[in-house]
Coordinates of C-alpha atoms in Angstrom, one line a residue:
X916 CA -1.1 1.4 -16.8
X917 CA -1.9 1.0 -13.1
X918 CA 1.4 1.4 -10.5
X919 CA 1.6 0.3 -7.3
X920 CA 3.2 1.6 -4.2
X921 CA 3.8 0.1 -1.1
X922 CA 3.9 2.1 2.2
X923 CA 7.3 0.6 4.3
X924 CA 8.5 3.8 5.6
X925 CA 7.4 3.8 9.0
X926 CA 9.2 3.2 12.7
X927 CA 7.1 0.6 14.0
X928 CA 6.8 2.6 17.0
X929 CA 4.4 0.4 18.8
X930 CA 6.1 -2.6 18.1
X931 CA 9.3 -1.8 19.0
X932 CA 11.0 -3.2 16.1
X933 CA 10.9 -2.6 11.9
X934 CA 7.7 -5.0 11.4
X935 CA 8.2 -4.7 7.7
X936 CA 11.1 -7.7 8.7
X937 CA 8.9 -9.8 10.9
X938 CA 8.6 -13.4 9.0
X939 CA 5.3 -15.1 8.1
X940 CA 4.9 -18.2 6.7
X941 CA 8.6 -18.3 5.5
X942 CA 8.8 -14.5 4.3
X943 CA 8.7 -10.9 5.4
X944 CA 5.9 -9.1 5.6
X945 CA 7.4 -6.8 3.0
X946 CA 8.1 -9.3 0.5
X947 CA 4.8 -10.5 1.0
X948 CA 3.4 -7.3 -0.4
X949 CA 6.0 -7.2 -2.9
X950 CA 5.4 -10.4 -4.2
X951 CA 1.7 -10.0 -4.5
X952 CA 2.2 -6.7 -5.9
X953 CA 4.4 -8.5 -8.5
X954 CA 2.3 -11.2 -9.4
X955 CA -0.5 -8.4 -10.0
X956 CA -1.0 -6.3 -13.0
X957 CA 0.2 -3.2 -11.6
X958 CA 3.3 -1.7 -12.9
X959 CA 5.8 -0.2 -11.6
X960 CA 5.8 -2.0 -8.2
X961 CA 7.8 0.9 -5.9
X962 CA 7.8 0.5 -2.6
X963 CA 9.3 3.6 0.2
X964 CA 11.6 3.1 2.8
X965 CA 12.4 5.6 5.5
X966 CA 12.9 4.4 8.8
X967 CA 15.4 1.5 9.2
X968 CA 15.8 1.2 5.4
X969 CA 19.8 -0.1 6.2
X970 CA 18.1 -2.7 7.8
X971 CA 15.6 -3.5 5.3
X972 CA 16.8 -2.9 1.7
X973 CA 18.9 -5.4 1.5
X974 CA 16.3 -7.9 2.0
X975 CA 14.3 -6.8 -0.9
X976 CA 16.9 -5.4 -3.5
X977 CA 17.2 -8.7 -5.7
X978 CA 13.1 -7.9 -6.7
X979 CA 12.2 -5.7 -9.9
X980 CA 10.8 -3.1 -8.1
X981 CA 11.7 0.8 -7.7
X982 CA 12.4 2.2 -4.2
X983 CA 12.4 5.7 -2.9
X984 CA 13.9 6.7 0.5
X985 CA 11.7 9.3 1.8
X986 CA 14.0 11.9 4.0
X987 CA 11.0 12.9 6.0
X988 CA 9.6 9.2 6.9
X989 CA 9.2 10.9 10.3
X990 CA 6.4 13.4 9.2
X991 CA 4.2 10.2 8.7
X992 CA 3.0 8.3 6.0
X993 CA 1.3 11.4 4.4
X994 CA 4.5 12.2 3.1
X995 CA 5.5 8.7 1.8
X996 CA 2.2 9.3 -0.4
X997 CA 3.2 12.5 -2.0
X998 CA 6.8 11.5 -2.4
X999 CA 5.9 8.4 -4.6
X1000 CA 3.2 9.9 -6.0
X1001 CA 5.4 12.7 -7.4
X1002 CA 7.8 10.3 -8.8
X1003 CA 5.1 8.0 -10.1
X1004 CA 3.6 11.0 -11.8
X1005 CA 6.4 11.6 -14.1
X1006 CA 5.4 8.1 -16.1
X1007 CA 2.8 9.8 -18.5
X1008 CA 2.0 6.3 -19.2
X1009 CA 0.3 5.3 -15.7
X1010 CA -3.2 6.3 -15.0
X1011 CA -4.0 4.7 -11.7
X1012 CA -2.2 4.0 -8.9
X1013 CA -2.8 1.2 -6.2
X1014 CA -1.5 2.3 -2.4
X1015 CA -1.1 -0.5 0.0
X1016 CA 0.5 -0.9 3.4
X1017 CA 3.9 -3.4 4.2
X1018 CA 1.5 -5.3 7.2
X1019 CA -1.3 -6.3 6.0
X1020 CA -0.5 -10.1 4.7
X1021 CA -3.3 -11.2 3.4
X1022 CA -3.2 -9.0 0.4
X1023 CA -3.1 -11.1 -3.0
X1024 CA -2.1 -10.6 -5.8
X1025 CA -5.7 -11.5 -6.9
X1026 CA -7.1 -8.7 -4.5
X1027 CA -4.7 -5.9 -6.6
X1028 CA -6.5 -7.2 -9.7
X1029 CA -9.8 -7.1 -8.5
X1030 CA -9.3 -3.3 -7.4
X1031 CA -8.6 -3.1 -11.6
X1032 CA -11.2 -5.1 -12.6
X1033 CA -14.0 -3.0 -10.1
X1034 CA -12.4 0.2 -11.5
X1035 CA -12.9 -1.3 -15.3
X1036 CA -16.3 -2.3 -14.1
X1037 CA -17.6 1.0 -12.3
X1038 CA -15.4 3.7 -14.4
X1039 CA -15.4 5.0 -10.4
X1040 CA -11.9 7.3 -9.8
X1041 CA -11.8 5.6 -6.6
X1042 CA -12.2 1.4 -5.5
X1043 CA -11.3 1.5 -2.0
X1044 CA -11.8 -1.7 0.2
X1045 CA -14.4 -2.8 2.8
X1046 CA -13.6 -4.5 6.2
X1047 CA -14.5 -3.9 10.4
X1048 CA -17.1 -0.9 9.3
X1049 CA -14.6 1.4 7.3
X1050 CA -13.0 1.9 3.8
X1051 CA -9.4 1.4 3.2
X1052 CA -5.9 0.2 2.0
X1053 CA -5.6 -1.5 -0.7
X1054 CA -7.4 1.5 -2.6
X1055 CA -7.1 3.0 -6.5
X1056 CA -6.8 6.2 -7.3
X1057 CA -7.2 7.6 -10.6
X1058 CA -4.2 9.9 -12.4
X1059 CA -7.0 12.8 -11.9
X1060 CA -6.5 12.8 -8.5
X1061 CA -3.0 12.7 -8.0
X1062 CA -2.5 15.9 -7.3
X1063 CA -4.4 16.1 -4.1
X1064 CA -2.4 12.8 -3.0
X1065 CA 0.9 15.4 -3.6
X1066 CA -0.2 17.3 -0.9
X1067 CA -0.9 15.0 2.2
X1068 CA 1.1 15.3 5.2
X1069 CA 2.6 14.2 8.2
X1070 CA 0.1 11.4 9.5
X1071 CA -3.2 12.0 6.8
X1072 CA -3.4 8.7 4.8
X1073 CA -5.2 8.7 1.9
X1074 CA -8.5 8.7 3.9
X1075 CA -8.5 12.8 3.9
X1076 CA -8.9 12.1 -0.1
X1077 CA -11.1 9.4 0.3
X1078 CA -13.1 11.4 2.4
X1079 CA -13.4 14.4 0.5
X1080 CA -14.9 12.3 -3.0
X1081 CA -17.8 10.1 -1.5
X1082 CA -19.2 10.0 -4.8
X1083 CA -16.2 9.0 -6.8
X1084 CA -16.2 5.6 -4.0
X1085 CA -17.0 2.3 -5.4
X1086 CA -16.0 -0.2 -2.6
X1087 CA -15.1 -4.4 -2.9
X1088 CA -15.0 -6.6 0.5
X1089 CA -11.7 -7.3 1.9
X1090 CA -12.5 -10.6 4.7
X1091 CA -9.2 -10.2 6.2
X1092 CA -7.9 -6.2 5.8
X1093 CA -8.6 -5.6 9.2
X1094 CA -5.5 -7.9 10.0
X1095 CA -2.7 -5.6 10.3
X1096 CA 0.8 -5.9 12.4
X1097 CA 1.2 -3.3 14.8
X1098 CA 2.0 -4.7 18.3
X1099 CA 3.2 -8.2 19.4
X1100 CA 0.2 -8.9 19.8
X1101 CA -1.0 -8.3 16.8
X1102 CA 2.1 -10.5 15.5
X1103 CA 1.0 -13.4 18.1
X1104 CA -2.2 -13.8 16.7
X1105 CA -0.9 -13.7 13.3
X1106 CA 1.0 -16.7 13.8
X1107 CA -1.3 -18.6 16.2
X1108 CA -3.6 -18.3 13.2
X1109 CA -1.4 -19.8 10.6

């Protein structure tokens, strides 16, 4: 069984304002990454809230998902990773886990399963995805390395684990993963390219 967790904890700092609430195409960008992580094979869907979560739980409560608060949203999204991945960890039956971000909308659903398919495919611990020159989010880890997730913190992602398994990295092309909210601007474009 493959889980999924989506990263919704953060401020928003630069953007002044809890992007995982700004509306595309008729939704949120959080149910947006619910929905595709839904309509995926991946299960359970949890997402983590931390800062602003009064504002945005509501919004997303009616879904069958799991959500953790994480106390120490401040310490950055390393912590988010160990907190879920501490919880996720006590299902024996999952052994992979798919981490993706609340603001990167053009993750489908289709994307998720490809990350399973690549993994099926490869027998690689890792399928990480390709876009601007980098590897990222959406990426699959295997159960084996979910202790080392555990212990990110404050602002590591889960490029310090990447990082440290080159060899374990089988990658897939992601056209559009560069596109992530963090400014108005970054919104503006967004919508200008609708």
């Amino acid at each position: 069984m493959t889980a999924l967790i989506i990263l919704a904890a953060g401020a928003s700092s630069r953007l002044g304002f809890p992007k995982q609430t700004l509306l595309y195409k008729g939704k949120t960008l959080l149910e947006i990454a619910i929905e595709a992580g839904l309509k995926s094979k991946c299960r359970p869907v949890t997402v983590v809230l931390g800062s602003s979560a009064d504002k945005i739980e509501p919004g997303i409560k009616n879904y069958n998902i799991d959500i953790i608060h994480n106390p120490d949203w401040q310490a950055g999204m390393g912590s988010s990773i160990a907190l879920a991945i501490k919880e996720i960890q006590k299902n024996e039956g999952v052994s992979q886990v798919v981490i993706m971000l609340c603001d990167q909308p053009f993750v489908t659903s289709r994307l998720i399963d490809s990350l399973l398919y690549k993994q099926q495919e490869t027998n690689k611990k890792i399928i990480a995805c390709t876009y601007n020159d980098t590897i990222g989010v959406p990426v699959l880890f295997n159960r084996k390395l979910f202790d080392e997730l555990t212990l990110l913190q404050g602002q590591e992602g889960a490029k310090k684990v990447l990082n440290a398994h080159p060899d374990d990295i089988s990658t897939m092309p992601f056209e559009k993963g560069g596109v992530d909210i963090d400014t108005v601007g970054d919104y503006e474009a967004l919508l200008r390219n609708a």
